[in-house]
GROMACS .gro file of C-alpha atoms in nm:
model
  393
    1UNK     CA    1  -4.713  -0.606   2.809
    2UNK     CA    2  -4.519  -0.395   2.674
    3UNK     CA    3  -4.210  -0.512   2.408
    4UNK     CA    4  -3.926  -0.298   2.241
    5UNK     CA    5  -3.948  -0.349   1.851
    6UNK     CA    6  -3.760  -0.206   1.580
    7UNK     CA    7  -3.895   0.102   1.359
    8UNK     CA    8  -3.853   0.406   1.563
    9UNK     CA    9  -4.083   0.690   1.449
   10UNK     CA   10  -4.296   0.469   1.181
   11UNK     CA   11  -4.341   0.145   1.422
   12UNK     CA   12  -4.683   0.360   1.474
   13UNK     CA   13  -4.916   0.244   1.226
   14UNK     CA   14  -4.974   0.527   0.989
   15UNK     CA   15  -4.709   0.702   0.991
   16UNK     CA   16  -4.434   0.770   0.744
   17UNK     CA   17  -4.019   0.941   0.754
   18UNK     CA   18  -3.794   1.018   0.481
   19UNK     CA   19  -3.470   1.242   0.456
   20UNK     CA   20  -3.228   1.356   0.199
   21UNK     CA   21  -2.948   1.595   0.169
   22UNK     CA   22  -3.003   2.004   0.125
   23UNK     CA   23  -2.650   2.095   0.185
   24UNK     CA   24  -2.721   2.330   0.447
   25UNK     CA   25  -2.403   2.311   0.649
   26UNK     CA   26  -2.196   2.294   0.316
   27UNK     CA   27  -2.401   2.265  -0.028
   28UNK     CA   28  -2.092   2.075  -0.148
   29UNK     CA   29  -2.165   1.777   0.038
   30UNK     CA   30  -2.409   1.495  -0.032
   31UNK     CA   31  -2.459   1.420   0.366
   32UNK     CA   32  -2.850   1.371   0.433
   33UNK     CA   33  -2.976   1.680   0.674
   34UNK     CA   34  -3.380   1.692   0.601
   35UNK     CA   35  -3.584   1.498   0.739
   36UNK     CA   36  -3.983   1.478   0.746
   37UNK     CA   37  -4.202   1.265   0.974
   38UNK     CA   38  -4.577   1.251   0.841
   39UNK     CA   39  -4.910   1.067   0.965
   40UNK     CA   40  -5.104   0.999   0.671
   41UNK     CA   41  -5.375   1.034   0.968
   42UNK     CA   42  -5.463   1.365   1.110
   43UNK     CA   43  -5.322   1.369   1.460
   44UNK     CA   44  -5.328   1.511   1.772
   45UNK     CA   45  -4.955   1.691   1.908
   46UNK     CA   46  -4.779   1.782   2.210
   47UNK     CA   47  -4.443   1.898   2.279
   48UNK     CA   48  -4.243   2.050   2.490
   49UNK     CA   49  -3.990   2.319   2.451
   50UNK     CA   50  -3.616   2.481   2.567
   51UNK     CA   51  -3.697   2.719   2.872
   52UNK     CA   52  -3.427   2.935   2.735
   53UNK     CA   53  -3.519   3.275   2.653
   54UNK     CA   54  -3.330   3.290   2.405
   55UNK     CA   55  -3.543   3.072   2.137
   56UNK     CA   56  -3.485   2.977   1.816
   57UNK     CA   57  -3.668   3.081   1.453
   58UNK     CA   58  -3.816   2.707   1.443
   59UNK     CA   59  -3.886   2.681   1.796
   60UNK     CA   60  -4.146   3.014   1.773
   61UNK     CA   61  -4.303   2.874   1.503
   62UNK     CA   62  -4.368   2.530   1.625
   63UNK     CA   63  -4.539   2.698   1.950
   64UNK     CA   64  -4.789   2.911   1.762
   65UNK     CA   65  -4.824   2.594   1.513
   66UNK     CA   66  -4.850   2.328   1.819
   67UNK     CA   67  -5.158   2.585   1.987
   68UNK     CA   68  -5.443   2.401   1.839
   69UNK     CA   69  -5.352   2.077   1.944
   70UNK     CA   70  -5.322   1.921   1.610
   71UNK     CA   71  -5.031   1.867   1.370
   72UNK     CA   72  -4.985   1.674   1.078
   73UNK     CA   73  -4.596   1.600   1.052
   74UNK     CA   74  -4.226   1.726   1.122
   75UNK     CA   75  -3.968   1.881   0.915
   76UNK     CA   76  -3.646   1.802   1.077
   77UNK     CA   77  -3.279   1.971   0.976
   78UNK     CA   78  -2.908   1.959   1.112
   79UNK     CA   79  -2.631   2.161   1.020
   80UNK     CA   80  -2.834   2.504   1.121
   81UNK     CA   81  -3.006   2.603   1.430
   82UNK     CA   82  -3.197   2.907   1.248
   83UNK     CA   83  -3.118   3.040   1.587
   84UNK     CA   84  -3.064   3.404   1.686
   85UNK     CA   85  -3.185   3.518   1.346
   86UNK     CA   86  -3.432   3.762   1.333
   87UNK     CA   87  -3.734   3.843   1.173
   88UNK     CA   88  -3.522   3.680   0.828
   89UNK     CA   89  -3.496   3.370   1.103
   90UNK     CA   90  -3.891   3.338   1.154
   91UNK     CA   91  -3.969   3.374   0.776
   92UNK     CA   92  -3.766   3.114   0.685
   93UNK     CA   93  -3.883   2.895   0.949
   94UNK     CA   94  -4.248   2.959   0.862
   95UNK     CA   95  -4.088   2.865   0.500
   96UNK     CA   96  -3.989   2.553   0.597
   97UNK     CA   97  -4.334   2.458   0.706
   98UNK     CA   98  -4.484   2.596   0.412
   99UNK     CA   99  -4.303   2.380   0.214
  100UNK     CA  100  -4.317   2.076   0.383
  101UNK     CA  101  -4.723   2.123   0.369
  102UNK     CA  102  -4.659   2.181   0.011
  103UNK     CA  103  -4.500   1.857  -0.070
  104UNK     CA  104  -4.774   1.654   0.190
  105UNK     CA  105  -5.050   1.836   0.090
  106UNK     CA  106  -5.121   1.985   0.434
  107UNK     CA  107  -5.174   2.331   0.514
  108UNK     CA  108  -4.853   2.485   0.655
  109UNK     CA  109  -4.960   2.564   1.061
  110UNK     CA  110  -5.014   2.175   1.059
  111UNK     CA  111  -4.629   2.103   1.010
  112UNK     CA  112  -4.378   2.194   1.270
  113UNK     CA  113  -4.014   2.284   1.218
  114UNK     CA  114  -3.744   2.210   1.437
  115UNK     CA  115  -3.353   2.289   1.347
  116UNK     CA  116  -3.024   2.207   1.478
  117UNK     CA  117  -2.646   2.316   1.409
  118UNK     CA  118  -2.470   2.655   1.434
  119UNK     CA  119  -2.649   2.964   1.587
  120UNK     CA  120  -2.637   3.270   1.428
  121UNK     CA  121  -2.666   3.179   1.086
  122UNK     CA  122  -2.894   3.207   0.815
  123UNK     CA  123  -3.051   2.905   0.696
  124UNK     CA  124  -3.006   2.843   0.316
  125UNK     CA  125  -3.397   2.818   0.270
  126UNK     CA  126  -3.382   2.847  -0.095
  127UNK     CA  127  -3.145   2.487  -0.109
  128UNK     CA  128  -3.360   2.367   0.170
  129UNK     CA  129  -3.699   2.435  -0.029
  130UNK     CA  130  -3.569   2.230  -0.355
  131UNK     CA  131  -3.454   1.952  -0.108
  132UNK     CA  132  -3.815   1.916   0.028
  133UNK     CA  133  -3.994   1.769  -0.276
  134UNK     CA  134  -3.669   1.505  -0.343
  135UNK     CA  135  -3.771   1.348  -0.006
  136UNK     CA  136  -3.960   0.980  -0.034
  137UNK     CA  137  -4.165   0.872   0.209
  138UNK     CA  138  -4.138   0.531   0.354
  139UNK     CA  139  -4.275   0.283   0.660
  140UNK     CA  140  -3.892   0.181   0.690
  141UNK     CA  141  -3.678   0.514   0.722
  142UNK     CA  142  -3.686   0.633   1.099
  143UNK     CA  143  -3.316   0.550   1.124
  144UNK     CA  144  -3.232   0.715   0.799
  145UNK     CA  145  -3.412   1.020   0.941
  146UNK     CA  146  -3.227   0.970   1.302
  147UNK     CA  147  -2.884   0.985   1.128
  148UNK     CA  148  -2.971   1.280   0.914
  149UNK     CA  149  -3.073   1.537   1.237
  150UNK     CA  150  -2.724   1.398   1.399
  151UNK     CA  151  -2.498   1.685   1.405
  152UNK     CA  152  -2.192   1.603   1.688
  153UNK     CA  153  -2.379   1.268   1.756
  154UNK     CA  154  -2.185   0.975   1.668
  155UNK     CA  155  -2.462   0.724   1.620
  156UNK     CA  156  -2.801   0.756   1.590
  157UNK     CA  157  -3.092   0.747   1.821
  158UNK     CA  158  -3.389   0.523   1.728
  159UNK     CA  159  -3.660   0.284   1.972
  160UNK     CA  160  -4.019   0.171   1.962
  161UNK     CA  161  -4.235  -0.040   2.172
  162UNK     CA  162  -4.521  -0.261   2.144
  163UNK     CA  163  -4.826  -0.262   2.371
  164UNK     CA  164  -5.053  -0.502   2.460
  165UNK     CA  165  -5.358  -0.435   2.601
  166UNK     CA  166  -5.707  -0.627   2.644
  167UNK     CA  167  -5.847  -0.404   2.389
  168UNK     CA  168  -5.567  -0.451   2.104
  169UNK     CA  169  -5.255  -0.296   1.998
  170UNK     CA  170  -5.057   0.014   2.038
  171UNK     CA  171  -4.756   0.142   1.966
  172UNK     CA  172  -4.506   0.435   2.075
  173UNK     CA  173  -4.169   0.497   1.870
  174UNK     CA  174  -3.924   0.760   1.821
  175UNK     CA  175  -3.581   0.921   1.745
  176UNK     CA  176  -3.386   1.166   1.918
  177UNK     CA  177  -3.041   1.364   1.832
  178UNK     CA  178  -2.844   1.549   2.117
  179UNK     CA  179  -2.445   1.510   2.234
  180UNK     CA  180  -2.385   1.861   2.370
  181UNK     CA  181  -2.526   2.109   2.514
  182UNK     CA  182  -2.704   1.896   2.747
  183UNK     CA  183  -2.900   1.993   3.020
  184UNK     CA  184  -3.224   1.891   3.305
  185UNK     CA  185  -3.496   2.134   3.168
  186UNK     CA  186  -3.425   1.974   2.805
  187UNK     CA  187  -3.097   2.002   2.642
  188UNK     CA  188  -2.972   2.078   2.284
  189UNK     CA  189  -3.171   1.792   2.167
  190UNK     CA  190  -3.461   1.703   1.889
  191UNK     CA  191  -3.693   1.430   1.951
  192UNK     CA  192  -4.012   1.347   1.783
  193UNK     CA  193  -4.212   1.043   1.933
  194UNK     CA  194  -4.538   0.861   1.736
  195UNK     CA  195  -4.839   0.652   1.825
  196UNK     CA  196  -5.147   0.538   1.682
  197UNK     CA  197  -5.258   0.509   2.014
  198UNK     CA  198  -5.595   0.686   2.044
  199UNK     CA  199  -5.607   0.982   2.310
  200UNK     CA  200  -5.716   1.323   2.335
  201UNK     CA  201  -5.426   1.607   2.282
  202UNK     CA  202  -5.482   1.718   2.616
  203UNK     CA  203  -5.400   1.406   2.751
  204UNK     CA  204  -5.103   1.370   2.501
  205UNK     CA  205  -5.016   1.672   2.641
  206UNK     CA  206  -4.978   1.562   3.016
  207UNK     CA  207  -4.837   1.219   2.902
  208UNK     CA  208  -4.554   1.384   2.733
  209UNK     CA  209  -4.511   1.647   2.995
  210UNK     CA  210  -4.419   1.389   3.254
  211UNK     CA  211  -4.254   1.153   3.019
  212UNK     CA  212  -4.046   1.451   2.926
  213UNK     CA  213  -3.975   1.535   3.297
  214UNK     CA  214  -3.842   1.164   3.390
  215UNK     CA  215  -3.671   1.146   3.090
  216UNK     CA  216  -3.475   1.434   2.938
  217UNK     CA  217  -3.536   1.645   3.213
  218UNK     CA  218  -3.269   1.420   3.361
  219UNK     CA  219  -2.987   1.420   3.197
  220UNK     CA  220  -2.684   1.661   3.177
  221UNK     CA  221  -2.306   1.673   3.019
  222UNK     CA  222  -2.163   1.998   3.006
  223UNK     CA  223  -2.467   2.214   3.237
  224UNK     CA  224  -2.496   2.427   2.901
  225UNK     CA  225  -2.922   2.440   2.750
  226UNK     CA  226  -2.986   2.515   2.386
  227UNK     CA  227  -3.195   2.750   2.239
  228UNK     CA  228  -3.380   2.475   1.987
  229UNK     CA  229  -3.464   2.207   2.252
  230UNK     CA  230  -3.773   2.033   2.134
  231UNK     CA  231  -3.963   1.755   2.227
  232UNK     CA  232  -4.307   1.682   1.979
  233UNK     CA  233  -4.550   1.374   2.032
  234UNK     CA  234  -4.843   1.285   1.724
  235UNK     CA  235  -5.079   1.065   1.788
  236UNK     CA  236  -5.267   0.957   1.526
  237UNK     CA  237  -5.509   0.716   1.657
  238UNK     CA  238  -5.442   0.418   1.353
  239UNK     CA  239  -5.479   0.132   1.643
  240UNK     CA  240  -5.830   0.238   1.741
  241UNK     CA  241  -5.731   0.173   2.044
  242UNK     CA  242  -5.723   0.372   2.350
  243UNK     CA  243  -5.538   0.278   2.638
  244UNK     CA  244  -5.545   0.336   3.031
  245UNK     CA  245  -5.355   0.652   3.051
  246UNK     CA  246  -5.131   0.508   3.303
  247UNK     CA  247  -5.072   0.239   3.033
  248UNK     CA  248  -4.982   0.489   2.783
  249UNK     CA  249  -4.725   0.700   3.015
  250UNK     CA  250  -4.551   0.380   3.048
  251UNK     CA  251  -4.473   0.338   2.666
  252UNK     CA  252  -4.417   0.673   2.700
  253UNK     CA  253  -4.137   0.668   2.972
  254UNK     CA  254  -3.954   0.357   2.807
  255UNK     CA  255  -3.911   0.534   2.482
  256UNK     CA  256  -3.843   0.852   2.637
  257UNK     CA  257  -3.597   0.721   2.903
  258UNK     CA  258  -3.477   0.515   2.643
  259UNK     CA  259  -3.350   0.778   2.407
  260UNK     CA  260  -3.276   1.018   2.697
  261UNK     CA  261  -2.984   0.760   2.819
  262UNK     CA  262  -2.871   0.731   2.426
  263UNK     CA  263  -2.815   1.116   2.450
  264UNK     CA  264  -2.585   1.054   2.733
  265UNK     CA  265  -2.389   0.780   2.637
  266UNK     CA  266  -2.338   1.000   2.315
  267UNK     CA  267  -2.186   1.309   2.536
  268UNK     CA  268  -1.908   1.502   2.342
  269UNK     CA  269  -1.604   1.359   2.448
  270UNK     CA  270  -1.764   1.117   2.689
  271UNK     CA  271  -1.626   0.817   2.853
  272UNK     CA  272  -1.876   0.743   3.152
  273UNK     CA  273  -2.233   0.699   3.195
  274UNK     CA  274  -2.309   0.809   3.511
  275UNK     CA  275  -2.624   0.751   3.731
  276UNK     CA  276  -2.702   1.020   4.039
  277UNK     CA  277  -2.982   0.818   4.233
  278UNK     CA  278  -3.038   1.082   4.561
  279UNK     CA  279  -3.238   1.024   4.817
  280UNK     CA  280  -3.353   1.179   5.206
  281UNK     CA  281  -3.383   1.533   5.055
  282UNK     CA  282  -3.577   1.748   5.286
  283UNK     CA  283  -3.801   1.888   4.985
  284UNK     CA  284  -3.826   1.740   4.622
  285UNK     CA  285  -3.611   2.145   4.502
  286UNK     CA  286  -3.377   2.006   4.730
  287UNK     CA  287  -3.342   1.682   4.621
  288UNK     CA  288  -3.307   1.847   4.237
  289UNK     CA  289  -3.039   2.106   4.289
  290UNK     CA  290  -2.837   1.863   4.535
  291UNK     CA  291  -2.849   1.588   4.238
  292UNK     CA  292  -2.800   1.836   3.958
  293UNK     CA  293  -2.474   2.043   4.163
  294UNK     CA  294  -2.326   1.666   4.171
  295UNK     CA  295  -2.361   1.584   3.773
  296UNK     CA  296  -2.310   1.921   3.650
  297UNK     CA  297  -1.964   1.997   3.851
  298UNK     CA  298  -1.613   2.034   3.642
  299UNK     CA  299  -1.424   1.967   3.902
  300UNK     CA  300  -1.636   1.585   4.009
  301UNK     CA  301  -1.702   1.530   3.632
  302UNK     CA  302  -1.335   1.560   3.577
  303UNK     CA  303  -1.247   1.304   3.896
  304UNK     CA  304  -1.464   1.048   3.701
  305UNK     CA  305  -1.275   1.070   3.367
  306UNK     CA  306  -0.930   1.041   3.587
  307UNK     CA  307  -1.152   0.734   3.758
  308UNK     CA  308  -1.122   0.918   4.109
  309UNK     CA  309  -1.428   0.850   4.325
  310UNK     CA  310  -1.340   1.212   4.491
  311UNK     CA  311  -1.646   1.234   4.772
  312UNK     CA  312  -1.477   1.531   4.876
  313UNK     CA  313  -1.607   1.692   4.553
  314UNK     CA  314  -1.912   1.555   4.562
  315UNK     CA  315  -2.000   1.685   4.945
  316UNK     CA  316  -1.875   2.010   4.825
  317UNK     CA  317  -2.087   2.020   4.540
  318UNK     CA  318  -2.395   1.963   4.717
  319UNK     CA  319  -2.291   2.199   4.978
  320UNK     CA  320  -2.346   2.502   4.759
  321UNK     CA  321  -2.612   2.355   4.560
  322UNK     CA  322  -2.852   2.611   4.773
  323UNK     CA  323  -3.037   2.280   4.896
  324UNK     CA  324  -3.057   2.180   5.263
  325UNK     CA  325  -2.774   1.992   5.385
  326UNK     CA  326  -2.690   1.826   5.722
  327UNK     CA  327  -2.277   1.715   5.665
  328UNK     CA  328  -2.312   1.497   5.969
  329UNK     CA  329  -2.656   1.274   5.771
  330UNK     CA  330  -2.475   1.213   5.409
  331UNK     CA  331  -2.439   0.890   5.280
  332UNK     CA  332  -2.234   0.815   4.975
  333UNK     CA  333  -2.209   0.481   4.780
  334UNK     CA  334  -2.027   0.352   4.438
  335UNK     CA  335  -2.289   0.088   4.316
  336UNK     CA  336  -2.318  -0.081   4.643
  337UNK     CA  337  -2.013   0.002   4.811
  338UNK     CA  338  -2.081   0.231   5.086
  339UNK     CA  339  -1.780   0.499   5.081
  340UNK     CA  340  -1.939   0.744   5.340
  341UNK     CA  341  -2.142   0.768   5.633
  342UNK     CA  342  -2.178   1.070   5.891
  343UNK     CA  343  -2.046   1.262   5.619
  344UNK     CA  344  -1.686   1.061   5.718
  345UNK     CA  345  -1.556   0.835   5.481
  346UNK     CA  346  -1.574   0.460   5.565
  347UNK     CA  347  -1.319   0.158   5.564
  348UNK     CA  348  -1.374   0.016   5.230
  349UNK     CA  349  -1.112  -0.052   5.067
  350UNK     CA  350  -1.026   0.217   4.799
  351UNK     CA  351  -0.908   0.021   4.565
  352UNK     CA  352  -1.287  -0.160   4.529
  353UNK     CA  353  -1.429   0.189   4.456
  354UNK     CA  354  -1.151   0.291   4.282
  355UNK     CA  355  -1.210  -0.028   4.015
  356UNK     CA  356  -1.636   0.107   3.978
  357UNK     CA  357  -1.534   0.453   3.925
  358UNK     CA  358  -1.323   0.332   3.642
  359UNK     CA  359  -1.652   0.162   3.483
  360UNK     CA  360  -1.807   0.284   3.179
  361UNK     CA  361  -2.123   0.289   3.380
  362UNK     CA  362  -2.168   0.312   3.691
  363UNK     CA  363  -2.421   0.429   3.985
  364UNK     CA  364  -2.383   0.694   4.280
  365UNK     CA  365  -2.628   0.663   4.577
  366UNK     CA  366  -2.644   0.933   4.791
  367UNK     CA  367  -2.914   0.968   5.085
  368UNK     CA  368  -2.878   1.302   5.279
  369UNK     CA  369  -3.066   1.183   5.560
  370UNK     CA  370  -3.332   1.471   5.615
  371UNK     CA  371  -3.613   1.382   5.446
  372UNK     CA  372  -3.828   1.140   5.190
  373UNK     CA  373  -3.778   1.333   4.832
  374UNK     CA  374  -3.543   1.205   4.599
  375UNK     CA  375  -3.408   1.304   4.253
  376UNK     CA  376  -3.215   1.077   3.938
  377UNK     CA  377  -3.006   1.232   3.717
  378UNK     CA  378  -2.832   1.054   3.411
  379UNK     CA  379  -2.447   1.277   3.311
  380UNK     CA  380  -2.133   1.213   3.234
  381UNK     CA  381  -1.722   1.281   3.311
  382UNK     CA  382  -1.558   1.571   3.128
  383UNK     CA  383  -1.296   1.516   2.930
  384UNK     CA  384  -1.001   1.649   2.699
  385UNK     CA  385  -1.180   1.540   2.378
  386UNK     CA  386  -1.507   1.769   2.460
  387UNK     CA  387  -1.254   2.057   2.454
  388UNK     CA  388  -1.131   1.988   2.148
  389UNK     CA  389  -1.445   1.965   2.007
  390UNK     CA  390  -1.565   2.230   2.116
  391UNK     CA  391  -1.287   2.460   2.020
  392UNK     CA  392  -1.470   2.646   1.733
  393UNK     CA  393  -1.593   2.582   1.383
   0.00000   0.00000   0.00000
């Protein structure tokens, strides 16, 4: 059985958070942007990272540091992405992690570093290397560490399950940051999940993978993907007790999934939450770039913030989306209001779709007839507001 708790990151047994302020953005302020996430335990890590080639400082680190399988803990910052940096970039990156191992007593290749904020700016290491030693650790701080990797977010993103099994107890927890940016193939987003569940790091590794892939693979809000994406699982083994894999992807998924839809509902600017459930693709590409064309077009993204259920925009959408498309097959439906069929618009009454599309949340089927492969993605409407915040610094 599995049962969503409270605790995020240190619901694992064994492991420990704390944050505190560096001023990195702006040393003047006393907002909290450091975090650390440790396992008194050694553990084994995963993670997964941005397919952009343009990577950040913290992100080349953390992939020659994650190469052993093992990690000890997380240092976590907003405010700076320590992206497009240079060899200055890596060093202070590989600073970071020095420091951190420093202050826990753990040599530096077991910490990894990930960073969030502006790119193209230096990161104040020396402010950021007296912070380090001011953090306390605690059983009871995931959500003061969730708040302090927040950068555009406007709440922060916490969850952890319980798990049940014959052989005892395990648990899975984590926090996440993202609200633009956002992307399928990960999306300007930090998340590090826990568990004391005991498995092997190459199993970690294939239990994140395809948590990762249902999860924040699957979501999008402006089609735009970061350069500091980063996904990082520790396992730490404190339940002694190891579960059926399958068990273990499942505590996986809900915490993944779980903070996947918080990104979303957190978009820049966002007033929908909007579900793409396709189905009848001819080929499981097909059924991706058809889904993804839908949630990442201006022109249907901006429809949904007017609360116009434009299927005119959506057929066009898939129509260049490069996958194969029969006009005559489509089927289109608000929630369970069928709006087209043949690719011809039915007789429902506008009006009823009309009154979903003006949900906060609501859910587009569309079956293209051709095949068995289907695809979810998780986005959003585009509005005014993201504009504006994304005018400049």
């Amino acid at each position: 059985m599995i049962e969503q708790i409270r605790g995020g990151v240190t619901a694992a047994a064994g492991f420990l958070c704390g944050s505190t302020s560096a001023g990195i953005k702006n040393p003047k302020t006393s907002r909290e942007d450091l975090a650390l996430v440790y396992s008194e335990l050694p553990a084994v890590a995963a993670a997964t990272f941005t397919t952009n080639l343009v990577k950040a400082a913290p992100v080349r680190v953390s992939m020659e540091h994650i190469a052993s399988g093992e990690a000890r803990a997380v240092v976590l910052n907003s405010g700076n992405a320590n992206a497009c940096t240079g060899p200055e970039g890596l060093k202070d990156a590989r600073r970071m992690a020095v420091s951190a191992g420093l202050v826990l007593g753990v040599a530096g290749e077991e910490v990894l570093v990930c960073s969030t904020g502006r790119i193209g700016v230096r990161m104040p290491i020396d402010r950021i290397e007296e912070a380090i030693p001011r953090v306390k650790l605690s059983n009871t701080a995931s959500l003061k560490c969730a708040k302090a990797i927040m950068t555009s977010d406007t709440f922060p993103k916490e969850i952890a399950v319980r798990v049940e099994t014959p052989k005892g107890v395990f648990h899975v927890g984590g926090i996440a940051k993202g609200a633009g940016m956002i992307d399928p193939n990960m999306a300007t987003m930090l998340s590090v999940i826990t568990t004391d569940a005991k498995v092997s790091a190459s199993d970690l590794k294939n239990v994140l993978g395809g948590a990762v892939e249902d999860s924040f693979n699957r979501i999008t809000i402006d089609g735009d993907m970061s350069t500091n994406d980063t996904v990082i699982a520790l396992a730490n083994g404190a339940s002694k007790v190891r579960p059926p894999l399958a068990l273990l992807r499942e505590a996986f998924d809900a915490v993944a999934q779980t903070l996947a839809r918080m990104i979303v509902k957190d978009g820049e600017g966002v007033t929908k939450f909007v579900e793409i459930a396709l189905t009848g693709a001819a080929s499981k590409e097909d059924a991706r770039k058809a889904a993804e064309a839908i949630a990442n077009s201006t022109l249907v993204k901006c429809a949904w913030a007017g609360g116009d259920p434009n299927w005119g925009r959506i057929m066009d959408a898939m129509g260049y989306s490069g996958a194969k498309l029969v006009e005559e097959k489509v089927s289109i439906d608000y929630e369970d209001l069928p709006l087209v069929r043949g690719g011809l618009v039915t007789d429902t009454p506008w009006k009823k779709v009309q009154a979903v599309a003006a949900r906060k949340e609501f859910r587009i089927g569309v079956d293209l007839g051709l095949g068995k492969f289907s695809h979810t993605v998780w986005t959003t409407d585009l509005t005014e507001e993201y504009v504006r915040l994304n005018l400049g610094e």
